[in-house]
Amino acid sequence: MATIHDVAAMAGVSVTTVSRVLNNRGYISEDTRRKVYSCMEALNYQPNEIARSLLRKQSNLIGLIVPDVAHPFFSELTSHIEYYAYELGSKVLLCNSQLDPVKERDYIDMMKRNRVDGIIMGSHTLEVDVYSNLKGIVTFDRQIDEHIPYVCSDNYEGGRLATRLLIDKGCRKIAHICGNLQLQLLANRRTDAFRHEVHKHGIEHVIIETDMNVFDQNQYEAYVNRLFADHADVDGVFATSDIIAAFVVKVCRKLGRRIPEDVRVVGYDDVNNASWFTPALTTVRQPLKEMARLAVESIRKQAEEEAVEPARMLPVELIERETT
Amino acid sequence: MATIHDVAAMAGVSVTTVSRVLNNRGYISEDTRRKVYSCMEALNYQPNEIARSLLRKQSNLIGLIVPDVAHPFFSELTSHIEYYAYELGSKVLLCNSQLDPVKERDYIDMMKRNRVDGIIMGSHTLEVDVYSNLKGIVTFDRQIDEHIPYVCSDNYEGGRLATRLLIDKGCRKIAHICGNLQLQLLANRRTDAFRHEVHKHGIEHVIIETDMNVFDQNQYEAYVNRLFADHADVDGVFATSDIIAAFVVKVCRKLGRRIPEDVRVVGYDDVNNASWFTPALTTVRQPLKEMARLAVESIRKQAEEEAVEPARMLPVELIERETT
DNA sequence: TTTGACATGTCAATCGTTTGACATATGTTT
DNA sequence: AAACATATGTCAAACGATTGACATGTCAAA
């Protein structure tokens, strides 16, 4: 690969001059500017960003850690983050933690070694101290401690809306399938809201806590099968993700229960999938794109040492489709 | 951030010594080794990979360009690529081209500037010369020219299997929905196979060419609606992706056609989605994970200047589920 | 004639790390 | 005593680019 020296040599000028045209500083005549540009073209010169990063102490790299990009929720999130990073002239370094603490820690260290401008955590299994000593960080729907900014949506309201919809539609016994409540996720607020609503209205209910293992989808089916085996009279299900909801629909169909006549189902997230499904899924929409925007913005601000809001919570929206 | 000098100063040794323990070269006593490690720990030292990359002329970065990670096919591909990159100690730089030639070109230049070890192209809209002058490159299901290695699956066989299944099940009029045939995609072999089979058996058929615009999913629905409006007697559909197939199912349901009794549907790819759908989709499975492995391996080989196979084609498999 | 804008050059330091060449010890074997 | 392995140090160059300081021009305006 050609270096700035090669360009200078070919154009018959000094490297300082080339650098000057490259960075638009000092005086440069139109003549040399053109000459330099044409030499860069001829040599297929691309300034070495690695050298620049070293000098500037800025990599323009944003690290993104998610449990698995193959999961629709995270793939859509990733897509939006990439979009806003590109707008900023930054690049996205992608990592799947598989919720494996070893891999996650490894990735965080790797990112520190690569001097990323910041990390967006869509996953976390580790203790707080690992996250400190990072230029920038923001978590996604996860509150780790007061010093780490996060963006999330109004999980409590989402849980309330979903539960209320099922109650209003006349459900008598409602199941709620959620993730592992031991993990300190903000998503657990949905379960809080579910509990509150269901008690307020005196509705019979059951809560199923899954391992939230994103990767072994067969497990979901087993959970749902068990649910209907143990509680044949369930006529409403509020699942904490659209994928789980899809499995509920699948199992119901196998069991011969009609949706929404016999069982009503509400998902969560409103991933693209939700609208492709037949029947189309009723769900609670998170403003994913806007959340991604705020996350990237937070990293940018931290990199530029501007002040950042420690927490951003965005509104959710109930999307009624065919499963209720 | 602490540098190797800080570590050396704290440990009371020279930077050369620290570098020696870091890279395991030369003689080092157990004593100093321990001392150096504990100082690194205390200072939270992480060797600056940027400086290393500059010296080694190797970034350990693999660039991945896809149309959009939000698309299930590409998100699964990305996930597998990330997996194998991690195994190699490489990192994945993710780019969505949105099939926008400007953005794609911009990204390729960016990757050259960042001296990636290679690019995996899951998308391509550009002329060949842009791809040359790259350390490593491999395309995914796309044959650009003889000098650019690619990995793909047996598209012709996939098309044949899907078409034959519909014929064998007794379909009289089969529709095939494919992408833009102007783009030089290997996926077009599926259409070739469809044409061949359908002629061989004298089956009535119709081919719908879409813009393959991954992002505007409403378009798919419109295409499918038009299909059934124009050809009410279609009783078999072979769609070139599972997502399109999902829309076929959706529209059929709206139109009151039963699946598989009235219309049989075969998708393509076997993305995770396909098995979540109700009814579960019959589809042609591409060995995505293995394809990802080969792509990453090809980049690694190119970076290490080993010889690479110019083309790798993997077998596909017909997965019969509930839509046929 | 002096001043100042314009144009380019030379030189050296800096970013953080690696590496080879070479020096200088202290031990341990022959 | 010579030879050698072990352990560490000093020094400098290299990777590719940026930048500030300063020099040296030319040319036009005051």
PDB file of N, CA and C in Angstrom, chain A residues 62-122:
ATOM      1  N   ILE A  62     -16.824   2.176  17.461  1.00  0.00           N
ATOM      2  CA  ILE A  62     -17.799   1.976  18.529  1.00  0.00           C
ATOM      3  C   ILE A  62     -17.978   0.478  18.707  1.00  0.00           C
ATOM      4  N   GLY A  63     -17.771   0.014  19.916  1.00  0.00           N
ATOM      5  CA  GLY A  63     -17.950  -1.408  20.190  1.00  0.00           C
ATOM      6  C   GLY A  63     -19.400  -1.689  20.519  1.00  0.00           C
ATOM      7  N   LEU A  64     -19.919  -2.755  19.956  1.00  0.00           N
ATOM      8  CA  LEU A  64     -21.305  -3.123  20.244  1.00  0.00           C
ATOM      9  C   LEU A  64     -21.323  -4.565  20.724  1.00  0.00           C
ATOM     10  N   ILE A  65     -21.810  -4.771  21.921  1.00  0.00           N
ATOM     11  CA  ILE A  65     -21.890  -6.138  22.448  1.00  0.00           C
ATOM     12  C   ILE A  65     -23.351  -6.512  22.639  1.00  0.00           C
ATOM     13  N   VAL A  66     -23.761  -7.564  21.961  1.00  0.00           N
ATOM     14  CA  VAL A  66     -25.138  -8.050  22.102  1.00  0.00           C
ATOM     15  C   VAL A  66     -25.079  -9.550  22.395  1.00  0.00           C
ATOM     16  N   PRO A  67     -26.152 -10.113  22.931  1.00  0.00           N
ATOM     17  CA  PRO A  67     -26.131 -11.556  23.180  1.00  0.00           C
ATOM     18  C   PRO A  67     -25.941 -12.323  21.870  1.00  0.00           C
ATOM     19  N   ASP A  68     -26.676 -11.942  20.848  1.00  0.00           N
ATOM     20  CA  ASP A  68     -26.547 -12.607  19.556  1.00  0.00           C
ATOM     21  C   ASP A  68     -27.253 -11.787  18.478  1.00  0.00           C
ATOM     22  N   VAL A  69     -26.506 -11.376  17.460  1.00  0.00           N
ATOM     23  CA  VAL A  69     -27.133 -10.605  16.370  1.00  0.00           C
ATOM     24  C   VAL A  69     -28.169 -11.423  15.630  1.00  0.00           C
ATOM     25  N   ALA A  70     -28.133 -12.728  15.773  1.00  0.00           N
ATOM     26  CA  ALA A  70     -29.092 -13.539  15.027  1.00  0.00           C
ATOM     27  C   ALA A  70     -30.498 -13.358  15.609  1.00  0.00           C
ATOM     28  N   HIS A  71     -30.585 -12.849  16.817  1.00  0.00           N
ATOM     29  CA  HIS A  71     -31.901 -12.602  17.401  1.00  0.00           C
ATOM     30  C   HIS A  71     -32.476 -11.331  16.785  1.00  0.00           C
ATOM     31  N   PRO A  72     -33.709 -11.410  16.283  1.00  0.00           N
ATOM     32  CA  PRO A  72     -34.291 -10.280  15.555  1.00  0.00           C
ATOM     33  C   PRO A  72     -34.227  -8.951  16.303  1.00  0.00           C
ATOM     34  N   PHE A  73     -34.484  -9.002  17.591  1.00  0.00           N
ATOM     35  CA  PHE A  73     -34.450  -7.750  18.336  1.00  0.00           C
ATOM     36  C   PHE A  73     -33.075  -7.103  18.228  1.00  0.00           C
ATOM     37  N   PHE A  74     -32.039  -7.897  18.422  1.00  0.00           N
ATOM     38  CA  PHE A  74     -30.691  -7.340  18.393  1.00  0.00           C
ATOM     39  C   PHE A  74     -30.197  -7.063  16.984  1.00  0.00           C
ATOM     40  N   SER A  75     -30.702  -7.801  16.025  1.00  0.00           N
ATOM     41  CA  SER A  75     -30.258  -7.513  14.664  1.00  0.00           C
ATOM     42  C   SER A  75     -30.845  -6.178  14.210  1.00  0.00           C
ATOM     43  N   GLU A  76     -32.057  -5.919  14.620  1.00  0.00           N
ATOM     44  CA  GLU A  76     -32.635  -4.627  14.249  1.00  0.00           C
ATOM     45  C   GLU A  76     -31.954  -3.486  14.990  1.00  0.00           C
ATOM     46  N   LEU A  77     -31.673  -3.738  16.255  1.00  0.00           N
ATOM     47  CA  LEU A  77     -30.939  -2.738  17.028  1.00  0.00           C
ATOM     48  C   LEU A  77     -29.590  -2.452  16.375  1.00  0.00           C
ATOM     49  N   THR A  78     -28.903  -3.506  16.019  1.00  0.00           N
ATOM     50  CA  THR A  78     -27.584  -3.376  15.406  1.00  0.00           C
ATOM     51  C   THR A  78     -27.663  -2.569  14.112  1.00  0.00           C
ATOM     52  N   SER A  79     -28.683  -2.869  13.342  1.00  0.00           N
ATOM     53  CA  SER A  79     -28.842  -2.160  12.088  1.00  0.00           C
ATOM     54  C   SER A  79     -28.990  -0.656  12.322  1.00  0.00           C
ATOM     55  N   HIS A  80     -29.781  -0.293  13.300  1.00  0.00           N
ATOM     56  CA  HIS A  80     -29.973   1.131  13.583  1.00  0.00           C
ATOM     57  C   HIS A  80     -28.705   1.775  14.137  1.00  0.00           C
ATOM     58  N   ILE A  81     -28.027   1.041  14.968  1.00  0.00           N
ATOM     59  CA  ILE A  81     -26.797   1.591  15.538  1.00  0.00           C
ATOM     60  C   ILE A  81     -25.773   1.830  14.435  1.00  0.00           C
ATOM     61  N   GLU A  82     -25.700   0.877  13.543  1.00  0.00           N
ATOM     62  CA  GLU A  82     -24.790   1.026  12.415  1.00  0.00           C
ATOM     63  C   GLU A  82     -25.149   2.286  11.635  1.00  0.00           C
ATOM     64  N   TYR A  83     -26.439   2.500  11.451  1.00  0.00           N
ATOM     65  CA  TYR A  83     -26.896   3.658  10.696  1.00  0.00           C
ATOM     66  C   TYR A  83     -26.399   4.965  11.319  1.00  0.00           C
ATOM     67  N   TYR A  84     -26.586   5.088  12.603  1.00  0.00           N
ATOM     68  CA  TYR A  84     -26.194   6.344  13.244  1.00  0.00           C
ATOM     69  C   TYR A  84     -24.680   6.466  13.391  1.00  0.00           C
ATOM     70  N   ALA A  85     -24.024   5.351  13.556  1.00  0.00           N
ATOM     71  CA  ALA A  85     -22.561   5.388  13.641  1.00  0.00           C
ATOM     72  C   ALA A  85     -21.993   5.887  12.308  1.00  0.00           C
ATOM     73  N   TYR A  86     -22.562   5.385  11.243  1.00  0.00           N
ATOM     74  CA  TYR A  86     -22.102   5.794   9.913  1.00  0.00           C
ATOM     75  C   TYR A  86     -22.275   7.295   9.720  1.00  0.00           C
ATOM     76  N   GLU A  87     -23.387   7.799  10.175  1.00  0.00           N
ATOM     77  CA  GLU A  87     -23.643   9.245  10.079  1.00  0.00           C
ATOM     78  C   GLU A  87     -22.533  10.036  10.760  1.00  0.00           C
ATOM     79  N   LEU A  88     -21.986   9.454  11.804  1.00  0.00           N
ATOM     80  CA  LEU A  88     -20.959  10.128  12.601  1.00  0.00           C
ATOM     81  C   LEU A  88     -19.564   9.884  12.060  1.00  0.00           C
ATOM     82  N   GLY A  89     -19.458   9.038  11.059  1.00  0.00           N
ATOM     83  CA  GLY A  89     -18.137   8.684  10.560  1.00  0.00           C
ATOM     84  C   GLY A  89     -17.456   7.655  11.436  1.00  0.00           C
ATOM     85  N   SER A  90     -18.239   6.945  12.213  1.00  0.00           N
ATOM     86  CA  SER A  90     -17.656   5.908  13.065  1.00  0.00           C
ATOM     87  C   SER A  90     -17.940   4.534  12.498  1.00  0.00           C
ATOM     88  N   LYS A  91     -17.195   3.571  13.007  1.00  0.00           N
ATOM     89  CA  LYS A  91     -17.376   2.205  12.551  1.00  0.00           C
ATOM     90  C   LYS A  91     -17.843   1.356  13.719  1.00  0.00           C
ATOM     91  N   VAL A  92     -18.531   0.283  13.402  1.00  0.00           N
ATOM     92  CA  VAL A  92     -19.082  -0.574  14.452  1.00  0.00           C
ATOM     93  C   VAL A  92     -18.306  -1.888  14.540  1.00  0.00           C
ATOM     94  N   LEU A  93     -17.812  -2.147  15.716  1.00  0.00           N
ATOM     95  CA  LEU A  93     -17.132  -3.407  16.001  1.00  0.00           C
ATOM     96  C   LEU A  93     -18.148  -4.301  16.683  1.00  0.00           C
ATOM     97  N   LEU A  94     -18.480  -5.413  16.027  1.00  0.00           N
ATOM     98  CA  LEU A  94     -19.594  -6.215  16.520  1.00  0.00           C
ATOM     99  C   LEU A  94     -19.170  -7.434  17.320  1.00  0.00           C
ATOM    100  N   CYS A  95     -19.804  -7.646  18.448  1.00  0.00           N
ATOM    101  CA  CYS A  95     -19.501  -8.798  19.284  1.00  0.00           C
ATOM    102  C   CYS A  95     -20.755  -9.478  19.782  1.00  0.00           C
ATOM    103  N   ASN A  96     -20.804 -10.778  19.659  1.00  0.00           N
ATOM    104  CA  ASN A  96     -21.859 -11.587  20.256  1.00  0.00           C
ATOM    105  C   ASN A  96     -21.317 -12.163  21.540  1.00  0.00           C
ATOM    106  N   SER A  97     -21.948 -11.855  22.633  1.00  0.00           N
ATOM    107  CA  SER A  97     -21.422 -12.407  23.887  1.00  0.00           C
ATOM    108  C   SER A  97     -21.947 -13.812  24.132  1.00  0.00           C
ATOM    109  N   GLN A  98     -23.017 -14.178  23.467  1.00  0.00           N
ATOM    110  CA  GLN A  98     -23.694 -15.463  23.719  1.00  0.00           C
ATOM    111  C   GLN A  98     -24.029 -15.573  25.205  1.00  0.00           C
ATOM    112  N   LEU A  99     -24.082 -14.430  25.877  1.00  0.00           N
ATOM    113  CA  LEU A  99     -24.316 -14.382  27.327  1.00  0.00           C
ATOM    114  C   LEU A  99     -23.257 -15.195  28.085  1.00  0.00           C
ATOM    115  N   ASP A 100     -22.126 -15.357  27.467  1.00  0.00           N
ATOM    116  CA  ASP A 100     -21.030 -16.092  28.087  1.00  0.00           C
ATOM    117  C   ASP A 100     -20.093 -15.089  28.762  1.00  0.00           C
ATOM    118  N   PRO A 101     -20.021 -15.131  30.091  1.00  0.00           N
ATOM    119  CA  PRO A 101     -19.226 -14.132  30.817  1.00  0.00           C
ATOM    120  C   PRO A 101     -17.770 -14.118  30.377  1.00  0.00           C
ATOM    121  N   VAL A 102     -17.245 -15.263  30.041  1.00  0.00           N
ATOM    122  CA  VAL A 102     -15.840 -15.318  29.625  1.00  0.00           C
ATOM    123  C   VAL A 102     -15.661 -14.573  28.310  1.00  0.00           C
ATOM    124  N   LYS A 103     -16.532 -14.871  27.361  1.00  0.00           N
ATOM    125  CA  LYS A 103     -16.425 -14.223  26.068  1.00  0.00           C
ATOM    126  C   LYS A 103     -16.680 -12.721  26.212  1.00  0.00           C
ATOM    127  N   GLU A 104     -17.607 -12.378  27.061  1.00  0.00           N
ATOM    128  CA  GLU A 104     -17.933 -10.971  27.221  1.00  0.00           C
ATOM    129  C   GLU A 104     -16.754 -10.194  27.791  1.00  0.00           C
ATOM    130  N   ARG A 105     -16.162 -10.769  28.814  1.00  0.00           N
ATOM    131  CA  ARG A 105     -15.007 -10.109  29.422  1.00  0.00           C
ATOM    132  C   ARG A 105     -13.863  -9.994  28.413  1.00  0.00           C
ATOM    133  N   ASP A 106     -13.680 -11.054  27.681  1.00  0.00           N
ATOM    134  CA  ASP A 106     -12.649 -11.105  26.664  1.00  0.00           C
ATOM    135  C   ASP A 106     -12.859  -9.991  25.634  1.00  0.00           C
ATOM    136  N   TYR A 107     -14.089  -9.835  25.240  1.00  0.00           N
ATOM    137  CA  TYR A 107     -14.420  -8.822  24.242  1.00  0.00           C
ATOM    138  C   TYR A 107     -14.209  -7.421  24.787  1.00  0.00           C
ATOM    139  N   ILE A 108     -14.563  -7.229  26.042  1.00  0.00           N
ATOM    140  CA  ILE A 108     -14.385  -5.903  26.624  1.00  0.00           C
ATOM    141  C   ILE A 108     -12.898  -5.563  26.670  1.00  0.00           C
ATOM    142  N   ASP A 109     -12.098  -6.524  27.076  1.00  0.00           N
ATOM    143  CA  ASP A 109     -10.655  -6.288  27.090  1.00  0.00           C
ATOM    144  C   ASP A 109     -10.150  -5.999  25.687  1.00  0.00           C
ATOM    145  N   MET A 110     -10.620  -6.793  24.737  1.00  0.00           N
ATOM    146  CA  MET A 110     -10.217  -6.593  23.344  1.00  0.00           C
ATOM    147  C   MET A 110     -10.555  -5.168  22.902  1.00  0.00           C
ATOM    148  N   MET A 111     -11.723  -4.718  23.283  1.00  0.00           N
ATOM    149  CA  MET A 111     -12.131  -3.377  22.886  1.00  0.00           C
ATOM    150  C   MET A 111     -11.283  -2.307  23.564  1.00  0.00           C
ATOM    151  N   LYS A 112     -10.920  -2.571  24.791  1.00  0.00           N
ATOM    152  CA  LYS A 112     -10.041  -1.612  25.465  1.00  0.00           C
ATOM    153  C   LYS A 112      -8.694  -1.570  24.741  1.00  0.00           C
ATOM    154  N   ARG A 113      -8.181  -2.748  24.394  1.00  0.00           N
ATOM    155  CA  ARG A 113      -6.900  -2.794  23.691  1.00  0.00           C
ATOM    156  C   ARG A 113      -6.978  -2.050  22.363  1.00  0.00           C
ATOM    157  N   ASN A 114      -8.145  -2.105  21.750  1.00  0.00           N
ATOM    158  CA  ASN A 114      -8.303  -1.439  20.469  1.00  0.00           C
ATOM    159  C   ASN A 114      -8.737   0.011  20.616  1.00  0.00           C
ATOM    160  N   ARG A 115      -8.798   0.460  21.848  1.00  0.00           N
ATOM    161  CA  ARG A 115      -9.079   1.858  22.138  1.00  0.00           C
ATOM    162  C   ARG A 115     -10.350   2.365  21.465  1.00  0.00           C
ATOM    163  N   VAL A 116     -11.413   1.568  21.563  1.00  0.00           N
ATOM    164  CA  VAL A 116     -12.687   2.029  21.006  1.00  0.00           C
ATOM    165  C   VAL A 116     -13.116   3.310  21.720  1.00  0.00           C
ATOM    166  N   ASP A 117     -13.870   4.128  21.008  1.00  0.00           N
ATOM    167  CA  ASP A 117     -14.338   5.381  21.598  1.00  0.00           C
ATOM    168  C   ASP A 117     -15.405   5.125  22.654  1.00  0.00           C
ATOM    169  N   GLY A 118     -16.040   3.985  22.551  1.00  0.00           N
ATOM    170  CA  GLY A 118     -17.061   3.665  23.537  1.00  0.00           C
ATOM    171  C   GLY A 118     -17.689   2.320  23.246  1.00  0.00           C
ATOM    172  N   ILE A 119     -18.374   1.791  24.238  1.00  0.00           N
ATOM    173  CA  ILE A 119     -19.031   0.501  24.077  1.00  0.00           C
ATOM    174  C   ILE A 119     -20.524   0.646  24.335  1.00  0.00           C
ATOM    175  N   ILE A 120     -21.292   0.068  23.446  1.00  0.00           N
ATOM    176  CA  ILE A 120     -22.731  -0.012  23.678  1.00  0.00           C
ATOM    177  C   ILE A 120     -23.024  -1.445  24.110  1.00  0.00           C
ATOM    178  N   MET A 121     -23.519  -1.588  25.334  1.00  0.00           N
ATOM    179  CA  MET A 121     -23.755  -2.911  25.884  1.00  0.00           C
ATOM    180  C   MET A 121     -25.219  -3.289  25.770  1.00  0.00           C
ATOM    181  N   GLY A 122     -25.487  -4.305  24.987  1.00  0.00           N
ATOM    182  CA  GLY A 122     -26.852  -4.790  24.879  1.00  0.00           C
ATOM    183  C   GLY A 122     -26.942  -6.084  25.653  1.00  0.00           C
TER     184      GLY A 122
END
